[in-house]
Structures are given as C-alpha cells and as structure tokens.
Amino acid sequence: MKKIYLILFIFLFSKVISAPVGNPFNPTLIEQGFFISPSSIVNFRVGYEGNFVNDSKFKKSLNEKSKIDDFEQDINSGTFTLNFQNRLDVLTSLGASRIKSNWRFDESDVSKRIELETNYRFYYALAARVILFEWGNTALGAGGRFSKTKPSIFWLLKDGTPQDENEADINYKDWQIDLGLSHKIDIFVPYIGIKYLDAKAKIMNVNTIISENDLNFIKMKSRNKFGLYLGTSLSNSKYFLLTIEARLIDEEAISIFGELKF
C-alpha cells in the first residue's frame, strides 16, 4: 500500500510539483470528522490558509549579481483537501494575492529606484503530502506544491514619481518539494524540515525603463533554492486543526492554516 501512495505522489508532481509547507503528520492529525467515519478510505477537509511572505529573496535573472531589495507577498485563500486512508493528502487552494516589491538599477550611470504594489488578484495552488514512515508518535513525510498568480499593478513609483502602469502586471509562479519530521506531544505537534523552492516573477510591457540596459521589463528568480521550515500544529484529533509555520533562509515567511474535517 505504501508503494501505491508513493507512486501516486510522484505522478502528481511529475508535471506539477509552494509556498507554505504544512505538518508532515497532516494526513492523520484529525482522526474524527463531523460526518465521515474514521474507517473510511476517503475523506475531506476544508480550511483557510494565510501566507505572508516578508521577503522572497529574489535576484535579477539577467544580472544575477544584482538582487531585488524586497519582494513581499500576502495571500489569503480557502483550501479543499482530499485524504486517502489517512496517509495521503491532495490539496487545492484558491484565493487572492497581493505583491509589493522594490529594487535599484543604473540608467545612464545614474542610480534609479523602482517601488510598486499590485492589486489583489486570483491565486491558486495544487499540493500533495504523503506520510513515508510512521513510528510511535513520530512521522517522516514528503510534500510538493505548485502555485501561481498574476496580479495587476496598482501603482508604480520611479524615484518617487508615479508612473502610469495600469496595464502592466506581475506573472509569479513557484514550485516546491520538501521533506520533514514531526512528533506528537499531546495536542501539540511540532515539526521541522528542509525544502527546495524555485520561484520566478516577471514584469513585462511597462511604459518606463525599470531595469538595466534600458529595458522596460524585468525578470526575477530565487537567490537561494534550499530553505528551512518549522512550525507546530494544535489538534485534539477531533474535527479541527490549527497550524503556525515559519520559513527561513530561502525566504522570510509566516503561514497560518486552519482546517475542519467532515
């Protein structure tokens, strides 16, 4: 049976593999739901996911020595999770995302600064999580996630001067895989793990120069691909689950998850 779950997990992420992670014990933390029997092969959960990225730690794709000073992202979304025999979770997340960013570049040997903020626009993510090994109150789990959003620019400043960029937007996407360890301590379930995150963003068709070489576009990507995550979940094994998580090194972010099992 474990081989079947592993094959299904690999299949799900052979094409779509961000960037909240979650508890390795997630598939089995809520044992009893409101309606569905605990012995059921398939059950489901619904919930909320708040993802607040203080800095994605980007660099410019065309000039890798030049970093993006700041790239923030706020995401609020609802989640729907299908669970298979309390071993495998398959999740979809739908919501809204907003991005703030700023960076510097040289134009005609003069340093320029760009600042921008987007509107809240549609965001979606697909994810899966599987418990690989479980012994006693400890579990080793793996997961993967893909997410994408394309918010339009609300305002853009160049050296503090507003620019007319109502037609421009930011195309952001990322994918992530992770491996984590979790341990149950009564109603608390702390966890820690490592992850690989590949995030990219691009701003195209801007009406003003926003990057080196007099370009009216900019492409960004992750400076660090490997990161650390840690958090803790709270659950009495019945009906609900609450998780708080922090992610470090490759990004600076905090996430809050809440779920109900039916």
GROMACS .gro file of C-alpha atoms in nm:
model
  262
    1MET     CA    1   0.000   0.000   0.000
    2LYS     CA    2   0.287   0.240   0.079
    3LYS     CA    3   0.421   0.182  -0.274
    4ILE     CA    4   0.084   0.283  -0.421
    5TYR     CA    5   0.086   0.613  -0.227
    6LEU     CA    6   0.444   0.683  -0.330
    7ILE     CA    7   0.367   0.616  -0.699
    8LEU     CA    8   0.062   0.843  -0.683
    9PHE     CA    9   0.266   1.118  -0.516
   10ILE     CA   10   0.536   1.100  -0.787
   11PHE     CA   11   0.270   1.107  -1.058
   12LEU     CA   12   0.105   1.417  -0.916
   13PHE     CA   13   0.431   1.612  -0.919
   14SER     CA   14   0.596   1.480  -1.233
   15LYS     CA   15   0.426   1.777  -1.408
   16VAL     CA   16   0.318   1.998  -1.119
   17ILE     CA   17   0.533   1.991  -0.820
   18SER     CA   18   0.496   2.646  -0.293
   19ALA     CA   19   0.494   2.815  -0.069
   20PRO     CA   20   0.355   2.703   0.259
   21VAL     CA   21   0.461   2.351   0.356
   22GLY     CA   22   0.248   2.211   0.638
   23ASN     CA   23   0.292   1.943   0.902
   24PRO     CA   24   0.431   1.603   0.788
   25PHE     CA   25   0.162   1.447   1.014
   26ASN     CA   26  -0.119   1.640   0.838
   27PRO     CA   27  -0.286   1.341   0.667
   28THR     CA   28  -0.358   1.172   1.001
   29LEU     CA   29  -0.378   1.451   1.261
   30ILE     CA   30  -0.759   1.481   1.258
   31GLU     CA   31  -0.881   1.127   1.320
   32GLN     CA   32  -1.252   1.201   1.369
   33GLY     CA   33  -1.463   1.426   1.147
   34PHE     CA   34  -1.818   1.559   1.172
   35PHE     CA   35  -1.986   1.305   0.944
   36ILE     CA   36  -1.746   1.068   0.767
   37SER     CA   37  -1.642   0.752   0.953
   38PRO     CA   38  -1.277   0.735   1.067
   39SER     CA   39  -1.253   0.397   0.890
   40SER     CA   40  -1.349   0.547   0.552
   41ILE     CA   41  -1.087   0.511   0.278
   42VAL     CA   42  -1.152   0.866   0.151
   43ASN     CA   43  -1.244   1.178   0.348
   44PHE     CA   44  -1.208   1.552   0.302
   45ARG     CA   45  -1.123   1.872   0.487
   46VAL     CA   46  -1.188   2.240   0.419
   47GLY     CA   47  -0.997   2.530   0.564
   48TYR     CA   48  -0.822   2.866   0.547
   49GLU     CA   49  -0.462   2.939   0.451
   50GLY     CA   50  -0.289   3.269   0.519
   51ASN     CA   51   0.057   3.304   0.369
   52PHE     CA   52   0.257   3.620   0.448
   53VAL     CA   53   0.596   3.644   0.275
   54ASN     CA   54   0.811   3.926   0.412
   55ASP     CA   55   1.084   3.873   0.151
   56SER     CA   56   1.113   3.611  -0.123
   57LYS     CA   57   1.487   3.690  -0.158
   58PHE     CA   58   1.494   3.734  -0.534
   59LYS     CA   59   1.771   3.832  -0.773
   60LYS     CA   60   1.751   3.967  -1.128
   61SER     CA   61   1.759   3.693  -1.391
   62LEU     CA   62   1.958   3.900  -1.644
   63ASN     CA   63   2.204   4.031  -1.385
   64GLU     CA   64   2.244   3.762  -1.121
   65LYS     CA   65   2.482   3.971  -0.911
   66SER     CA   66   2.208   4.230  -0.859
   67LYS     CA   67   1.945   4.140  -0.601
   68ILE     CA   68   1.587   4.256  -0.562
   69ASP     CA   69   1.580   4.465  -0.244
   70ASP     CA   70   1.238   4.345  -0.134
   71PHE     CA   71   0.961   4.117  -0.266
   72GLU     CA   72   0.662   4.077  -0.035
   73GLN     CA   73   0.350   3.873  -0.093
   74ASP     CA   74   0.023   3.845   0.102
   75ILE     CA   75  -0.207   3.553   0.020
   76ASN     CA   76  -0.545   3.466   0.168
   77SER     CA   77  -0.713   3.153   0.037
   78GLY     CA   78  -0.955   2.873   0.106
   79THR     CA   79  -0.844   2.512   0.087
   80PHE     CA   80  -1.005   2.181  -0.004
   81THR     CA   81  -0.816   1.861   0.081
   82LEU     CA   82  -0.890   1.503  -0.023
   83ASN     CA   83  -0.743   1.246   0.213
   84PHE     CA   84  -0.676   0.881   0.130
   85GLN     CA   85  -0.660   0.634   0.423
   86ASN     CA   86  -0.500   0.896   0.649
   87ARG     CA   87  -0.174   0.862   0.454
   88LEU     CA   88  -0.202   1.092   0.153
   89ASP     CA   89  -0.339   1.447   0.117
   90VAL     CA   90  -0.417   1.610  -0.217
   91LEU     CA   91  -0.494   1.980  -0.177
   92THR     CA   92  -0.616   2.270  -0.385
   93SER     CA   93  -0.602   2.631  -0.266
   94LEU     CA   94  -0.794   2.922  -0.423
   95GLY     CA   95  -0.775   3.282  -0.311
   96ALA     CA   96  -0.626   3.627  -0.372
   97SER     CA   97  -0.267   3.753  -0.371
   98ARG     CA   98  -0.102   4.095  -0.349
   99ILE     CA   99   0.265   4.172  -0.419
  100LYS     CA  100   0.490   4.460  -0.307
  101SER     CA  101   0.844   4.500  -0.439
  102ASN     CA  102   1.129   4.746  -0.482
  103TRP     CA  103   1.474   4.739  -0.642
  104ARG     CA  104   1.751   4.962  -0.777
  105PHE     CA  105   1.922   4.979  -1.117
  106ASP     CA  106   2.150   5.209  -1.316
  107GLU     CA  107   2.008   5.418  -1.601
  108SER     CA  108   2.268   5.629  -1.790
  109ASP     CA  109   2.508   5.577  -1.497
  110VAL     CA  110   2.252   5.719  -1.255
  111SER     CA  111   2.104   5.501  -0.981
  112LYS     CA  112   1.725   5.465  -1.003
  113ARG     CA  113   1.476   5.310  -0.764
  114ILE     CA  114   1.152   5.131  -0.851
  115GLU     CA  115   0.873   5.071  -0.599
  116LEU     CA  116   0.542   4.904  -0.676
  117GLU     CA  117   0.233   4.742  -0.532
  118THR     CA  118  -0.024   4.525  -0.708
  119ASN     CA  119  -0.397   4.478  -0.665
  120TYR     CA  120  -0.532   4.164  -0.501
  121ARG     CA  121  -0.586   3.913  -0.781
  122PHE     CA  122  -0.667   3.544  -0.826
  123TYR     CA  123  -0.424   3.292  -0.678
  124TYR     CA  124  -0.426   2.913  -0.699
  125ALA     CA  125  -0.212   2.628  -0.572
  126LEU     CA  126  -0.201   2.249  -0.603
  127ALA     CA  127  -0.025   2.035  -0.345
  128ALA     CA  128   0.018   1.684  -0.208
  129ARG     CA  129   0.159   1.537   0.111
  130VAL     CA  130   0.235   1.175   0.199
  131ILE     CA  131   0.348   1.007   0.523
  132LEU     CA  132   0.650   0.797   0.424
  133PHE     CA  133   0.724   0.636   0.760
  134GLU     CA  134   0.550   0.645   1.098
  135TRP     CA  135   0.678   0.501   1.422
  136GLY     CA  136   0.507   0.575   1.752
  137ASN     CA  137   0.436   0.947   1.778
  138THR     CA  138   0.692   1.041   1.511
  139ALA     CA  139   0.646   1.065   1.135
  140LEU     CA  140   0.860   1.136   0.829
  141GLY     CA  141   0.671   1.298   0.544
  142ALA     CA  142   0.728   1.445   0.199
  143GLY     CA  143   0.532   1.702   0.006
  144GLY     CA  144   0.519   1.915  -0.304
  145ARG     CA  145   0.335   2.223  -0.421
  146PHE     CA  146   0.284   2.446  -0.724
  147SER     CA  147   0.130   2.794  -0.710
  148LYS     CA  148   0.067   3.081  -0.950
  149THR     CA  149  -0.076   3.433  -0.955
  150LYS     CA  150  -0.079   3.726  -1.197
  151PRO     CA  151  -0.186   4.045  -1.016
  152SER     CA  152  -0.212   4.377  -1.199
  153ILE     CA  153  -0.001   4.673  -1.086
  154PHE     CA  154  -0.191   4.918  -0.865
  155TRP     CA  155   0.084   5.180  -0.852
  156LEU     CA  156   0.449   5.213  -0.957
  157LEU     CA  157   0.699   5.479  -0.849
  158LYS     CA  158   1.029   5.562  -1.017
  159ASP     CA  159   1.248   5.767  -0.784
  160GLY     CA  160   0.928   5.858  -0.601
  161THR     CA  161   0.745   5.977  -0.914
  162PRO     CA  162   0.418   5.797  -1.002
  163GLN     CA  163   0.410   5.617  -1.339
  164ASP     CA  164   0.104   5.527  -1.546
  165GLU     CA  165   0.122   5.146  -1.544
  166ASN     CA  166  -0.239   5.036  -1.518
  167GLU     CA  167  -0.195   4.778  -1.796
  168ALA     CA  168   0.114   4.606  -1.651
  169ASP     CA  169   0.110   4.303  -1.423
  170ILE     CA  170   0.340   4.060  -1.242
  171ASN     CA  171   0.346   3.697  -1.352
  172TYR     CA  172   0.454   3.494  -1.047
  173LYS     CA  173   0.486   3.116  -1.011
  174ASP     CA  174   0.677   2.872  -0.794
  175TRP     CA  175   0.714   2.503  -0.725
  176GLN     CA  176   0.845   2.333  -0.416
  177ILE     CA  177   0.932   1.992  -0.272
  178ASP     CA  178   1.002   1.920   0.095
  179LEU     CA  179   1.097   1.655   0.349
  180GLY     CA  180   1.004   1.692   0.716
  181LEU     CA  181   0.996   1.527   1.058
  182SER     CA  182   0.709   1.562   1.307
  183HIS     CA  183   0.642   1.443   1.663
  184LYS     CA  184   0.316   1.440   1.862
  185ILE     CA  185   0.324   1.578   2.217
  186ASP     CA  186  -0.033   1.556   2.346
  187ILE     CA  187  -0.234   1.815   2.148
  188PHE     CA  188   0.082   1.985   2.015
  189VAL     CA  189   0.259   1.853   1.706
  190PRO     CA  190   0.584   2.041   1.633
  191TYR     CA  191   0.770   1.977   1.309
  192ILE     CA  192   1.083   2.077   1.117
  193GLY     CA  193   1.213   2.011   0.769
  194ILE     CA  194   1.405   2.117   0.460
  195LYS     CA  195   1.270   2.226   0.124
  196TYR     CA  196   1.369   2.315  -0.230
  197LEU     CA  197   1.187   2.617  -0.372
  198ASP     CA  198   1.210   2.750  -0.727
  199ALA     CA  199   1.024   3.083  -0.756
  200LYS     CA  200   1.013   3.319  -1.053
  201ALA     CA  201   0.846   3.651  -1.134
  202LYS     CA  202   0.843   3.879  -1.436
  203ILE     CA  203   0.704   4.224  -1.513
  204MET     CA  204   0.650   4.290  -1.883
  205ASN     CA  205   0.538   4.576  -2.111
  206VAL     CA  206   0.595   4.860  -1.866
  207ASN     CA  207   0.578   5.213  -2.009
  208THR     CA  208   0.904   5.323  -1.848
  209ILE     CA  209   1.256   5.184  -1.804
  210ILE     CA  210   1.271   4.965  -1.493
  211SER     CA  211   1.592   4.765  -1.538
  212GLU     CA  212   1.950   4.777  -1.663
  213ASN     CA  213   2.024   4.816  -2.037
  214ASP     CA  214   1.724   5.049  -2.074
  215LEU     CA  215   1.475   4.762  -2.053
  216ASN     CA  216   1.104   4.810  -1.986
  217PHE     CA  217   1.073   4.467  -1.829
  218ILE     CA  218   1.240   4.270  -1.552
  219LYS     CA  219   1.268   3.901  -1.467
  220MET     CA  220   1.340   3.773  -1.117
  221LYS     CA  221   1.422   3.435  -0.962
  222SER     CA  222   1.518   3.282  -0.627
  223ARG     CA  223   1.862   3.366  -0.488
  224ASN     CA  224   1.860   3.063  -0.260
  225LYS     CA  225   1.682   2.741  -0.361
  226PHE     CA  226   1.717   2.549  -0.033
  227GLY     CA  227   1.544   2.653   0.287
  228LEU     CA  228   1.430   2.551   0.633
  229TYR     CA  229   1.077   2.537   0.770
  230LEU     CA  230   0.945   2.476   1.121
  231GLY     CA  231   0.613   2.505   1.294
  232THR     CA  232   0.361   2.348   1.524
  233SER     CA  233   0.006   2.218   1.491
  234LEU     CA  234  -0.268   2.214   1.753
  235SER     CA  235  -0.536   1.942   1.742
  236ASN     CA  236  -0.725   1.715   1.980
  237SER     CA  237  -0.763   1.463   1.693
  238LYS     CA  238  -1.128   1.565   1.651
  239TYR     CA  239  -1.281   1.796   1.394
  240PHE     CA  240  -1.020   2.073   1.370
  241LEU     CA  241  -0.654   2.154   1.313
  242LEU     CA  242  -0.460   2.480   1.359
  243THR     CA  243  -0.101   2.527   1.236
  244ILE     CA  244   0.151   2.812   1.253
  245GLU     CA  245   0.465   2.788   1.039
  246ALA     CA  246   0.782   2.990   0.969
  247ARG     CA  247   1.014   2.954   0.669
  248LEU     CA  248   1.376   3.072   0.663
  249ILE     CA  249   1.693   3.104   0.452
  250ASP     CA  250   1.539   3.094   0.102
  251GLU     CA  251   1.255   3.323   0.209
  252GLU     CA  252   1.124   3.501   0.518
  253ALA     CA  253   0.763   3.399   0.566
  254ILE     CA  254   0.492   3.303   0.815
  255SER     CA  255   0.183   3.095   0.739
  256ILE     CA  256  -0.134   3.015   0.931
  257PHE     CA  257  -0.352   2.714   0.849
  258GLY     CA  258  -0.690   2.614   0.986
  259GLU     CA  259  -0.887   2.305   0.881
  260LEU     CA  260  -1.211   2.123   0.961
  261LYS     CA  261  -1.265   1.756   0.881
  262PHE     CA  262  -1.602   1.633   0.764
   0.00000   0.00000   0.00000
